[in-house]
Amino acid sequence: MDRVLEVDSIVTRFGAEKIHDGISFGVARGEVVALIGGSGTGKSVLLKEIIGLLRPAQGRIRLLGTDVWRATPAELNALRRRFGMLFQDGALFSSLTVAENIAVPFRENTDLPMDIISPLAGFKLALVGLPPDAGRKTPAQLSGGMRKRAALARALALEPEILFLDEPTSGLDPVGARAFDSLVRLLADSLGLTVFIVTHDLDTLLSVIDRAIVLSAGKVIADGPVAAVMKAEDPWIREYFSARSPLALSGAGS
Amino acid sequence: MLEHKLENGASVLYLSGVWRLANLAAISDSLRALDLKGSREFLLDGSRLDALDTAAGFTLFRHLNLLGCTEAMVSVRDFKPRHARLLKLVHERMKCPPAAARSMHLGLVQRVGASAIGVWRQLKSHNAFVGAVALEVFDLIPRPRRFRLRETVSQFESVGLDAVPIVALVTFLIGVVFAYLLGQQALRYGANIFVVDGVGLAVCRELSPLLAAVVVAGRSGAAFTAQIGTMKVQEEIDAISTLGLSPLQVLVIPRLIAIMVALPLLVFVGDVAGIAGGMLVAAWQLDIAPQSFLDRLHDVLPLRSLLVGLGKAPVFAAFIAVIACRMGMLVARDARSVGVNTTSTVVQSIVWVIVLDAVFAVAFQRLGI
């Protein structure tokens, strides 16, 4: 199995506090994996460590065959072109229009002329389900859901092999959230993308996720298909999955 | 990359190699080099394709569209399942019509007209803001309890106290420079002692108020705009309104009062420092002992000069505060906006201070003050 991500014995400290105490897991190519856990368990911190924004105190992270924290700056830059990251509120460049935002990775990383980049950026908009006139707007003029889709389009610009999503459905209405989940699943299936989602959203978990990794008290307490994780003995996991009516759970883990 | 063959009357396009973003330029070139005119049917063959991504797929379909191909004319064969899935997704998403490009070119007359209307609207809203602030101030007189003393004192500390070292330093140095300049001239006529007159007058009437105002505009004007602007972006001002408080009372009035009290005091500090600078130069270069300097100053510097300088200060302060707070409230929700508005505050404040200073100079001269 081709492992695109290997996290090995990560320890993270903020001052005297130990956030992660030996986190290890792997993600295979083509999987849609969710990282879940209570608030404050360091999920977003772990995500930032995986993509090279925050250094862990101990441990190793191999992303697409590169050791993230032992790579040279040139190797890290080459690696950055192979994955896409969707930040929690999109993190679009507020002074640029959406179309200009999507064009940024093309302009910075390729030598393509603008007459090829413009239609390509327009296509990325269509790929994530945004209407064509969204390209002319600035991020402040878009709703939350549209901002996340625009940010997704930017993350997909350089045809990444793995996509990282940080709480993609937070702040979205239920219809918008489910639509976003379906979009992610469609892209994963059609493009062979590996997707790594940090999420709180139970509905996301129960609909489009292949495998779930559960963080609690600085350790991984469960790692497997959603149906199996749901049956785990741990009290937090029990409580997390029961925060939903039995009716919804009956369609779970498919 | 691409090979074109005619088989059984249909154009077959063999895609080969790596059809990815990195090779997009080569792919575009191969597509453009094809001569497909007159073909009615296209068959895309993916048997020799090593890799495919959406950028390459999009480029291929776009090129075919530009040649006038319709969906019915194109079929695919021998693609690997994952490539076929990708092509299907690309094709589906391309069905959306492209956005119509809006012409952004405006004629000169239109631009002038639009700018004029824009400036008029801006002036009206600035005016409304000043009016609203004035109303809030007058509203405090019958209801003094609404005055937020703690915020005002806190602002006074940052606007006034924290600025004392800088204002003192700057005016001291200007006093030194001015005294030196005057002294050189006075020495020629053996009229050294008149340096005292010159320094005292210049520092108290003009140099200290102007410099103190410029320093405060740069420090505190910019700070007000940045603080209020960031609060605007984070919706804190909306939160203040929602809690039944007036943002003008909570944010603007304390800053306004603080700066109007602080600036005259800073001008006084500047007066002392400037004269001290002059005294230093007088002692070192012009053989005027400090005691003689002070005696002469006591004789020739009218209280009026000092009061004129101190009297200009609250006016400068009011302008700086209103401009700074107004620009803060106007900050938009993008990253550039706080910086742009802060810069604008400093520039506008300094220009207004100097304009006001000129107006005062003419007015006082006419009034014989």
PDB file of N, CA and C in Angstrom, chain B residues 229-320:
ATOM      1  N   GLY B 229      -9.765  50.619  13.723  1.00  0.00           N
ATOM      2  CA  GLY B 229      -9.896  49.872  12.484  1.00  0.00           C
ATOM      3  C   GLY B 229      -9.923  48.379  12.722  1.00  0.00           C
ATOM      4  N   THR B 230      -9.012  47.883  13.560  1.00  0.00           N
ATOM      5  CA  THR B 230      -8.995  46.455  13.862  1.00  0.00           C
ATOM      6  C   THR B 230     -10.270  46.042  14.578  1.00  0.00           C
ATOM      7  N   MET B 231     -10.756  46.911  15.465  1.00  0.00           N
ATOM      8  CA  MET B 231     -12.007  46.591  16.142  1.00  0.00           C
ATOM      9  C   MET B 231     -13.154  46.513  15.137  1.00  0.00           C
ATOM     10  N   LYS B 232     -13.113  47.390  14.148  1.00  0.00           N
ATOM     11  CA  LYS B 232     -14.177  47.372  13.139  1.00  0.00           C
ATOM     12  C   LYS B 232     -14.149  46.053  12.382  1.00  0.00           C
ATOM     13  N   VAL B 233     -12.946  45.616  11.990  1.00  0.00           N
ATOM     14  CA  VAL B 233     -12.829  44.381  11.225  1.00  0.00           C
ATOM     15  C   VAL B 233     -13.309  43.187  12.046  1.00  0.00           C
ATOM     16  N   GLN B 234     -13.025  43.210  13.347  1.00  0.00           N
ATOM     17  CA  GLN B 234     -13.433  42.091  14.203  1.00  0.00           C
ATOM     18  C   GLN B 234     -14.838  42.246  14.753  1.00  0.00           C
ATOM     19  N   GLU B 235     -15.609  43.178  14.199  1.00  0.00           N
ATOM     20  CA  GLU B 235     -17.005  43.396  14.560  1.00  0.00           C
ATOM     21  C   GLU B 235     -17.198  43.809  16.012  1.00  0.00           C
ATOM     22  N   GLU B 236     -16.142  44.310  16.672  1.00  0.00           N
ATOM     23  CA  GLU B 236     -16.285  44.723  18.071  1.00  0.00           C
ATOM     24  C   GLU B 236     -17.154  45.964  18.178  1.00  0.00           C
ATOM     25  N   ILE B 237     -17.109  46.834  17.158  1.00  0.00           N
ATOM     26  CA  ILE B 237     -17.914  48.055  17.214  1.00  0.00           C
ATOM     27  C   ILE B 237     -19.390  47.709  17.116  1.00  0.00           C
ATOM     28  N   ASP B 238     -19.708  46.732  16.270  1.00  0.00           N
ATOM     29  CA  ASP B 238     -21.093  46.253  16.213  1.00  0.00           C
ATOM     30  C   ASP B 238     -21.513  45.694  17.562  1.00  0.00           C
ATOM     31  N   ALA B 239     -20.608  44.969  18.206  1.00  0.00           N
ATOM     32  CA  ALA B 239     -20.921  44.399  19.520  1.00  0.00           C
ATOM     33  C   ALA B 239     -21.215  45.509  20.528  1.00  0.00           C
ATOM     34  N   ILE B 240     -20.446  46.596  20.469  1.00  0.00           N
ATOM     35  CA  ILE B 240     -20.677  47.721  21.388  1.00  0.00           C
ATOM     36  C   ILE B 240     -22.081  48.288  21.177  1.00  0.00           C
ATOM     37  N   SER B 241     -22.454  48.478  19.906  1.00  0.00           N
ATOM     38  CA  SER B 241     -23.793  49.017  19.618  1.00  0.00           C
ATOM     39  C   SER B 241     -24.868  48.074  20.117  1.00  0.00           C
ATOM     40  N   THR B 242     -24.649  46.783  19.898  1.00  0.00           N
ATOM     41  CA  THR B 242     -25.656  45.798  20.294  1.00  0.00           C
ATOM     42  C   THR B 242     -25.880  45.770  21.789  1.00  0.00           C
ATOM     43  N   LEU B 243     -24.852  46.114  22.553  1.00  0.00           N
ATOM     44  CA  LEU B 243     -25.011  46.130  24.006  1.00  0.00           C
ATOM     45  C   LEU B 243     -25.677  47.412  24.493  1.00  0.00           C
ATOM     46  N   GLY B 244     -26.144  48.246  23.558  1.00  0.00           N
ATOM     47  CA  GLY B 244     -26.847  49.461  23.945  1.00  0.00           C
ATOM     48  C   GLY B 244     -25.934  50.626  24.267  1.00  0.00           C
ATOM     49  N   LEU B 245     -24.638  50.486  23.938  1.00  0.00           N
ATOM     50  CA  LEU B 245     -23.713  51.592  24.176  1.00  0.00           C
ATOM     51  C   LEU B 245     -23.468  52.325  22.867  1.00  0.00           C
ATOM     52  N   SER B 246     -23.024  53.587  22.996  1.00  0.00           N
ATOM     53  CA  SER B 246     -22.715  54.331  21.784  1.00  0.00           C
ATOM     54  C   SER B 246     -21.220  54.194  21.501  1.00  0.00           C
ATOM     55  N   PRO B 247     -20.858  53.701  20.309  1.00  0.00           N
ATOM     56  CA  PRO B 247     -19.427  53.586  20.004  1.00  0.00           C
ATOM     57  C   PRO B 247     -18.713  54.934  20.094  1.00  0.00           C
ATOM     58  N   LEU B 248     -19.428  56.011  19.799  1.00  0.00           N
ATOM     59  CA  LEU B 248     -18.804  57.329  19.891  1.00  0.00           C
ATOM     60  C   LEU B 248     -18.438  57.644  21.342  1.00  0.00           C
ATOM     61  N   GLN B 249     -19.360  57.327  22.261  1.00  0.00           N
ATOM     62  CA  GLN B 249     -19.087  57.590  23.676  1.00  0.00           C
ATOM     63  C   GLN B 249     -17.972  56.706  24.198  1.00  0.00           C
ATOM     64  N   VAL B 250     -17.970  55.440  23.759  1.00  0.00           N
ATOM     65  CA  VAL B 250     -17.013  54.484  24.320  1.00  0.00           C
ATOM     66  C   VAL B 250     -15.627  54.648  23.710  1.00  0.00           C
ATOM     67  N   LEU B 251     -15.575  54.892  22.411  1.00  0.00           N
ATOM     68  CA  LEU B 251     -14.282  54.897  21.726  1.00  0.00           C
ATOM     69  C   LEU B 251     -13.774  56.290  21.393  1.00  0.00           C
ATOM     70  N   VAL B 252     -14.658  57.131  20.839  1.00  0.00           N
ATOM     71  CA  VAL B 252     -14.171  58.389  20.267  1.00  0.00           C
ATOM     72  C   VAL B 252     -14.008  59.484  21.319  1.00  0.00           C
ATOM     73  N   ILE B 253     -15.023  59.677  22.165  1.00  0.00           N
ATOM     74  CA  ILE B 253     -14.972  60.784  23.127  1.00  0.00           C
ATOM     75  C   ILE B 253     -13.777  60.663  24.083  1.00  0.00           C
ATOM     76  N   PRO B 254     -13.518  59.506  24.669  1.00  0.00           N
ATOM     77  CA  PRO B 254     -12.351  59.421  25.554  1.00  0.00           C
ATOM     78  C   PRO B 254     -11.062  59.817  24.840  1.00  0.00           C
ATOM     79  N   ARG B 255     -10.913  59.340  23.597  1.00  0.00           N
ATOM     80  CA  ARG B 255      -9.689  59.689  22.855  1.00  0.00           C
ATOM     81  C   ARG B 255      -9.636  61.182  22.561  1.00  0.00           C
ATOM     82  N   LEU B 256     -10.785  61.745  22.214  1.00  0.00           N
ATOM     83  CA  LEU B 256     -10.830  63.165  21.883  1.00  0.00           C
ATOM     84  C   LEU B 256     -10.461  64.014  23.092  1.00  0.00           C
ATOM     85  N   ILE B 257     -11.096  63.734  24.222  1.00  0.00           N
ATOM     86  CA  ILE B 257     -10.823  64.525  25.428  1.00  0.00           C
ATOM     87  C   ILE B 257      -9.377  64.327  25.874  1.00  0.00           C
ATOM     88  N   ALA B 258      -8.928  63.084  25.833  1.00  0.00           N
ATOM     89  CA  ALA B 258      -7.559  62.798  26.278  1.00  0.00           C
ATOM     90  C   ALA B 258      -6.548  63.577  25.457  1.00  0.00           C
ATOM     91  N   ILE B 259      -6.728  63.588  24.149  1.00  0.00           N
ATOM     92  CA  ILE B 259      -5.735  64.251  23.301  1.00  0.00           C
ATOM     93  C   ILE B 259      -5.829  65.766  23.433  1.00  0.00           C
ATOM     94  N   MET B 260      -7.042  66.278  23.659  1.00  0.00           N
ATOM     95  CA  MET B 260      -7.188  67.729  23.810  1.00  0.00           C
ATOM     96  C   MET B 260      -6.597  68.225  25.127  1.00  0.00           C
ATOM     97  N   VAL B 261      -6.553  67.357  26.138  1.00  0.00           N
ATOM     98  CA  VAL B 261      -5.908  67.741  27.401  1.00  0.00           C
ATOM     99  C   VAL B 261      -4.408  67.513  27.295  1.00  0.00           C
ATOM    100  N   ALA B 262      -4.011  66.445  26.632  1.00  0.00           N
ATOM    101  CA  ALA B 262      -2.593  66.072  26.592  1.00  0.00           C
ATOM    102  C   ALA B 262      -1.759  66.998  25.722  1.00  0.00           C
ATOM    103  N   LEU B 263      -2.292  67.393  24.585  1.00  0.00           N
ATOM    104  CA  LEU B 263      -1.446  68.156  23.655  1.00  0.00           C
ATOM    105  C   LEU B 263      -0.981  69.497  24.217  1.00  0.00           C
ATOM    106  N   PRO B 264      -1.838  70.317  24.851  1.00  0.00           N
ATOM    107  CA  PRO B 264      -1.320  71.555  25.448  1.00  0.00           C
ATOM    108  C   PRO B 264      -0.217  71.284  26.469  1.00  0.00           C
ATOM    109  N   LEU B 265      -0.389  70.233  27.251  1.00  0.00           N
ATOM    110  CA  LEU B 265       0.642  69.911  28.246  1.00  0.00           C
ATOM    111  C   LEU B 265       1.943  69.522  27.548  1.00  0.00           C
ATOM    112  N   LEU B 266       1.825  68.769  26.454  1.00  0.00           N
ATOM    113  CA  LEU B 266       3.029  68.394  25.704  1.00  0.00           C
ATOM    114  C   LEU B 266       3.668  69.622  25.072  1.00  0.00           C
ATOM    115  N   VAL B 267       2.844  70.576  24.637  1.00  0.00           N
ATOM    116  CA  VAL B 267       3.386  71.818  24.074  1.00  0.00           C
ATOM    117  C   VAL B 267       4.186  72.550  25.139  1.00  0.00           C
ATOM    118  N   PHE B 268       3.674  72.535  26.368  1.00  0.00           N
ATOM    119  CA  PHE B 268       4.402  73.206  27.452  1.00  0.00           C
ATOM    120  C   PHE B 268       5.746  72.518  27.678  1.00  0.00           C
ATOM    121  N   VAL B 269       5.707  71.190  27.706  1.00  0.00           N
ATOM    122  CA  VAL B 269       6.963  70.430  27.850  1.00  0.00           C
ATOM    123  C   VAL B 269       7.925  70.819  26.736  1.00  0.00           C
ATOM    124  N   GLY B 270       7.363  70.937  25.530  1.00  0.00           N
ATOM    125  CA  GLY B 270       8.174  71.327  24.390  1.00  0.00           C
ATOM    126  C   GLY B 270       8.760  72.720  24.540  1.00  0.00           C
ATOM    127  N   ASP B 271       7.958  73.630  25.062  1.00  0.00           N
ATOM    128  CA  ASP B 271       8.452  74.996  25.284  1.00  0.00           C
ATOM    129  C   ASP B 271       9.689  74.967  26.166  1.00  0.00           C
ATOM    130  N   VAL B 272       9.557  74.276  27.292  1.00  0.00           N
ATOM    131  CA  VAL B 272      10.671  74.214  28.246  1.00  0.00           C
ATOM    132  C   VAL B 272      11.889  73.571  27.597  1.00  0.00           C
ATOM    133  N   ALA B 273      11.662  72.446  26.914  1.00  0.00           N
ATOM    134  CA  ALA B 273      12.787  71.728  26.306  1.00  0.00           C
ATOM    135  C   ALA B 273      13.432  72.556  25.205  1.00  0.00           C
ATOM    136  N   GLY B 274      12.618  73.221  24.387  1.00  0.00           N
ATOM    137  CA  GLY B 274      13.148  74.024  23.287  1.00  0.00           C
ATOM    138  C   GLY B 274      13.990  75.174  23.804  1.00  0.00           C
ATOM    139  N   ILE B 275      13.469  75.838  24.812  1.00  0.00           N
ATOM    140  CA  ILE B 275      14.223  76.958  25.380  1.00  0.00           C
ATOM    141  C   ILE B 275      15.508  76.454  26.020  1.00  0.00           C
ATOM    142  N   ALA B 276      15.412  75.295  26.665  1.00  0.00           N
ATOM    143  CA  ALA B 276      16.628  74.710  27.262  1.00  0.00           C
ATOM    144  C   ALA B 276      17.674  74.436  26.197  1.00  0.00           C
ATOM    145  N   GLY B 277      17.227  73.935  25.037  1.00  0.00           N
ATOM    146  CA  GLY B 277      18.156  73.699  23.933  1.00  0.00           C
ATOM    147  C   GLY B 277      18.824  74.975  23.487  1.00  0.00           C
ATOM    148  N   GLY B 278      17.986  76.028  23.367  1.00  0.00           N
ATOM    149  CA  GLY B 278      18.533  77.325  22.976  1.00  0.00           C
ATOM    150  C   GLY B 278      19.542  77.824  23.995  1.00  0.00           C
ATOM    151  N   MET B 279      19.221  77.604  25.259  1.00  0.00           N
ATOM    152  CA  MET B 279      20.093  78.048  26.344  1.00  0.00           C
ATOM    153  C   MET B 279      21.440  77.343  26.261  1.00  0.00           C
ATOM    154  N   LEU B 280      21.417  76.082  25.921  1.00  0.00           N
ATOM    155  CA  LEU B 280      22.648  75.298  25.826  1.00  0.00           C
ATOM    156  C   LEU B 280      23.564  75.879  24.760  1.00  0.00           C
ATOM    157  N   VAL B 281      23.000  76.141  23.587  1.00  0.00           N
ATOM    158  CA  VAL B 281      23.789  76.691  22.484  1.00  0.00           C
ATOM    159  C   VAL B 281      24.291  78.085  22.850  1.00  0.00           C
ATOM    160  N   ALA B 282      23.412  78.863  23.478  1.00  0.00           N
ATOM    161  CA  ALA B 282      23.794  80.227  23.876  1.00  0.00           C
ATOM    162  C   ALA B 282      24.997  80.182  24.816  1.00  0.00           C
ATOM    163  N   ALA B 283      24.994  79.244  25.751  1.00  0.00           N
ATOM    164  CA  ALA B 283      26.102  79.146  26.710  1.00  0.00           C
ATOM    165  C   ALA B 283      27.383  78.676  26.026  1.00  0.00           C
ATOM    166  N   TRP B 284      27.277  77.693  25.132  1.00  0.00           N
ATOM    167  CA  TRP B 284      28.473  77.109  24.527  1.00  0.00           C
ATOM    168  C   TRP B 284      29.048  77.921  23.386  1.00  0.00           C
ATOM    169  N   GLN B 285      28.186  78.505  22.567  1.00  0.00           N
ATOM    170  CA  GLN B 285      28.694  79.132  21.346  1.00  0.00           C
ATOM    171  C   GLN B 285      28.657  80.646  21.377  1.00  0.00           C
ATOM    172  N   LEU B 286      27.760  81.221  22.199  1.00  0.00           N
ATOM    173  CA  LEU B 286      27.529  82.661  22.095  1.00  0.00           C
ATOM    174  C   LEU B 286      27.898  83.416  23.355  1.00  0.00           C
ATOM    175  N   ASP B 287      28.540  82.733  24.279  1.00  0.00           N
ATOM    176  CA  ASP B 287      28.976  83.388  25.523  1.00  0.00           C
ATOM    177  C   ASP B 287      27.854  84.045  26.280  1.00  0.00           C
ATOM    178  N   ILE B 288      26.703  83.454  26.287  1.00  0.00           N
ATOM    179  CA  ILE B 288      25.603  83.970  27.116  1.00  0.00           C
ATOM    180  C   ILE B 288      25.397  82.973  28.240  1.00  0.00           C
ATOM    181  N   ALA B 289      25.682  83.436  29.454  1.00  0.00           N
ATOM    182  CA  ALA B 289      25.523  82.542  30.605  1.00  0.00           C
ATOM    183  C   ALA B 289      24.048  82.235  30.810  1.00  0.00           C
ATOM    184  N   PRO B 290      23.745  81.024  31.301  1.00  0.00           N
ATOM    185  CA  PRO B 290      22.332  80.643  31.509  1.00  0.00           C
ATOM    186  C   PRO B 290      21.542  81.682  32.310  1.00  0.00           C
ATOM    187  N   GLN B 291      22.154  82.241  33.353  1.00  0.00           N
ATOM    188  CA  GLN B 291      21.421  83.200  34.171  1.00  0.00           C
ATOM    189  C   GLN B 291      21.062  84.432  33.352  1.00  0.00           C
ATOM    190  N   SER B 292      22.007  84.907  32.528  1.00  0.00           N
ATOM    191  CA  SER B 292      21.717  86.073  31.674  1.00  0.00           C
ATOM    192  C   SER B 292      20.603  85.738  30.705  1.00  0.00           C
ATOM    193  N   PHE B 293      20.679  84.492  30.176  1.00  0.00           N
ATOM    194  CA  PHE B 293      19.655  84.047  29.226  1.00  0.00           C
ATOM    195  C   PHE B 293      18.281  84.148  29.873  1.00  0.00           C
ATOM    196  N   LEU B 294      18.174  83.603  31.072  1.00  0.00           N
ATOM    197  CA  LEU B 294      16.869  83.586  31.734  1.00  0.00           C
ATOM    198  C   LEU B 294      16.405  84.991  32.102  1.00  0.00           C
ATOM    199  N   ASP B 295      17.335  85.828  32.524  1.00  0.00           N
ATOM    200  CA  ASP B 295      16.961  87.212  32.849  1.00  0.00           C
ATOM    201  C   ASP B 295      16.376  87.905  31.639  1.00  0.00           C
ATOM    202  N   ARG B 296      17.069  87.759  30.508  1.00  0.00           N
ATOM    203  CA  ARG B 296      16.595  88.412  29.286  1.00  0.00           C
ATOM    204  C   ARG B 296      15.237  87.850  28.865  1.00  0.00           C
ATOM    205  N   LEU B 297      15.126  86.512  28.967  1.00  0.00           N
ATOM    206  CA  LEU B 297      13.871  85.853  28.591  1.00  0.00           C
ATOM    207  C   LEU B 297      12.721  86.415  29.420  1.00  0.00           C
ATOM    208  N   HIS B 298      12.994  86.572  30.703  1.00  0.00           N
ATOM    209  CA  HIS B 298      11.971  87.098  31.593  1.00  0.00           C
ATOM    210  C   HIS B 298      11.515  88.487  31.140  1.00  0.00           C
ATOM    211  N   ASP B 299      12.445  89.260  30.608  1.00  0.00           N
ATOM    212  CA  ASP B 299      12.116  90.630  30.179  1.00  0.00           C
ATOM    213  C   ASP B 299      11.371  90.661  28.849  1.00  0.00           C
ATOM    214  N   VAL B 300      11.793  89.807  27.916  1.00  0.00           N
ATOM    215  CA  VAL B 300      11.276  90.012  26.547  1.00  0.00           C
ATOM    216  C   VAL B 300      10.180  89.040  26.103  1.00  0.00           C
ATOM    217  N   LEU B 301      10.021  87.918  26.789  1.00  0.00           N
ATOM    218  CA  LEU B 301       9.008  86.970  26.313  1.00  0.00           C
ATOM    219  C   LEU B 301       7.667  87.284  26.965  1.00  0.00           C
ATOM    220  N   PRO B 302       6.712  87.775  26.186  1.00  0.00           N
ATOM    221  CA  PRO B 302       5.413  88.081  26.786  1.00  0.00           C
ATOM    222  C   PRO B 302       4.641  86.797  27.058  1.00  0.00           C
ATOM    223  N   LEU B 303       3.808  86.834  28.082  1.00  0.00           N
ATOM    224  CA  LEU B 303       2.964  85.679  28.400  1.00  0.00           C
ATOM    225  C   LEU B 303       2.094  85.318  27.202  1.00  0.00           C
ATOM    226  N   ARG B 304       1.733  86.346  26.463  1.00  0.00           N
ATOM    227  CA  ARG B 304       0.883  86.175  25.279  1.00  0.00           C
ATOM    228  C   ARG B 304       1.442  85.109  24.327  1.00  0.00           C
ATOM    229  N   SER B 305       2.765  85.129  24.116  1.00  0.00           N
ATOM    230  CA  SER B 305       3.376  84.159  23.189  1.00  0.00           C
ATOM    231  C   SER B 305       3.144  82.734  23.661  1.00  0.00           C
ATOM    232  N   LEU B 306       3.374  82.559  24.973  1.00  0.00           N
ATOM    233  CA  LEU B 306       3.177  81.227  25.531  1.00  0.00           C
ATOM    234  C   LEU B 306       1.719  80.791  25.371  1.00  0.00           C
ATOM    235  N   LEU B 307       0.807  81.720  25.682  1.00  0.00           N
ATOM    236  CA  LEU B 307      -0.613  81.368  25.628  1.00  0.00           C
ATOM    237  C   LEU B 307      -1.079  81.090  24.219  1.00  0.00           C
ATOM    238  N   VAL B 308      -0.539  81.804  23.242  1.00  0.00           N
ATOM    239  CA  VAL B 308      -0.889  81.548  21.844  1.00  0.00           C
ATOM    240  C   VAL B 308      -0.523  80.112  21.477  1.00  0.00           C
ATOM    241  N   GLY B 309       0.680  79.716  21.841  1.00  0.00           N
ATOM    242  CA  GLY B 309       1.110  78.347  21.551  1.00  0.00           C
ATOM    243  C   GLY B 309       0.219  77.319  22.220  1.00  0.00           C
ATOM    244  N   LEU B 310      -0.057  77.561  23.509  1.00  0.00           N
ATOM    245  CA  LEU B 310      -0.906  76.617  24.238  1.00  0.00           C
ATOM    246  C   LEU B 310      -2.339  76.626  23.716  1.00  0.00           C
ATOM    247  N   GLY B 311      -2.781  77.773  23.239  1.00  0.00           N
ATOM    248  CA  GLY B 311      -4.157  77.877  22.753  1.00  0.00           C
ATOM    249  C   GLY B 311      -4.384  77.179  21.442  1.00  0.00           C
ATOM    250  N   LYS B 312      -3.332  77.110  20.619  1.00  0.00           N
ATOM    251  CA  LYS B 312      -3.484  76.412  19.333  1.00  0.00           C
ATOM    252  C   LYS B 312      -3.606  74.906  19.537  1.00  0.00           C
ATOM    253  N   ALA B 313      -3.006  74.431  20.605  1.00  0.00           N
ATOM    254  CA  ALA B 313      -2.913  72.984  20.799  1.00  0.00           C
ATOM    255  C   ALA B 313      -4.261  72.254  20.825  1.00  0.00           C
ATOM    256  N   PRO B 314      -5.255  72.700  21.599  1.00  0.00           N
ATOM    257  CA  PRO B 314      -6.514  71.938  21.614  1.00  0.00           C
ATOM    258  C   PRO B 314      -7.172  71.864  20.240  1.00  0.00           C
ATOM    259  N   VAL B 315      -6.992  72.923  19.436  1.00  0.00           N
ATOM    260  CA  VAL B 315      -7.586  72.908  18.098  1.00  0.00           C
ATOM    261  C   VAL B 315      -6.906  71.837  17.239  1.00  0.00           C
ATOM    262  N   PHE B 316      -5.557  71.833  17.271  1.00  0.00           N
ATOM    263  CA  PHE B 316      -4.830  70.795  16.541  1.00  0.00           C
ATOM    264  C   PHE B 316      -5.294  69.417  17.021  1.00  0.00           C
ATOM    265  N   ALA B 317      -5.384  69.283  18.350  1.00  0.00           N
ATOM    266  CA  ALA B 317      -5.716  67.987  18.933  1.00  0.00           C
ATOM    267  C   ALA B 317      -7.078  67.499  18.460  1.00  0.00           C
ATOM    268  N   ALA B 318      -8.060  68.424  18.440  1.00  0.00           N
ATOM    269  CA  ALA B 318      -9.401  68.023  18.026  1.00  0.00           C
ATOM    270  C   ALA B 318      -9.392  67.510  16.597  1.00  0.00           C
ATOM    271  N   PHE B 319      -8.673  68.219  15.728  1.00  0.00           N
ATOM    272  CA  PHE B 319      -8.613  67.784  14.329  1.00  0.00           C
ATOM    273  C   PHE B 319      -7.973  66.400  14.219  1.00  0.00           C
ATOM    274  N   ILE B 320      -6.848  66.219  14.919  1.00  0.00           N
ATOM    275  CA  ILE B 320      -6.152  64.928  14.848  1.00  0.00           C
ATOM    276  C   ILE B 320      -7.072  63.806  15.314  1.00  0.00           C
TER     277      ILE B 320
END
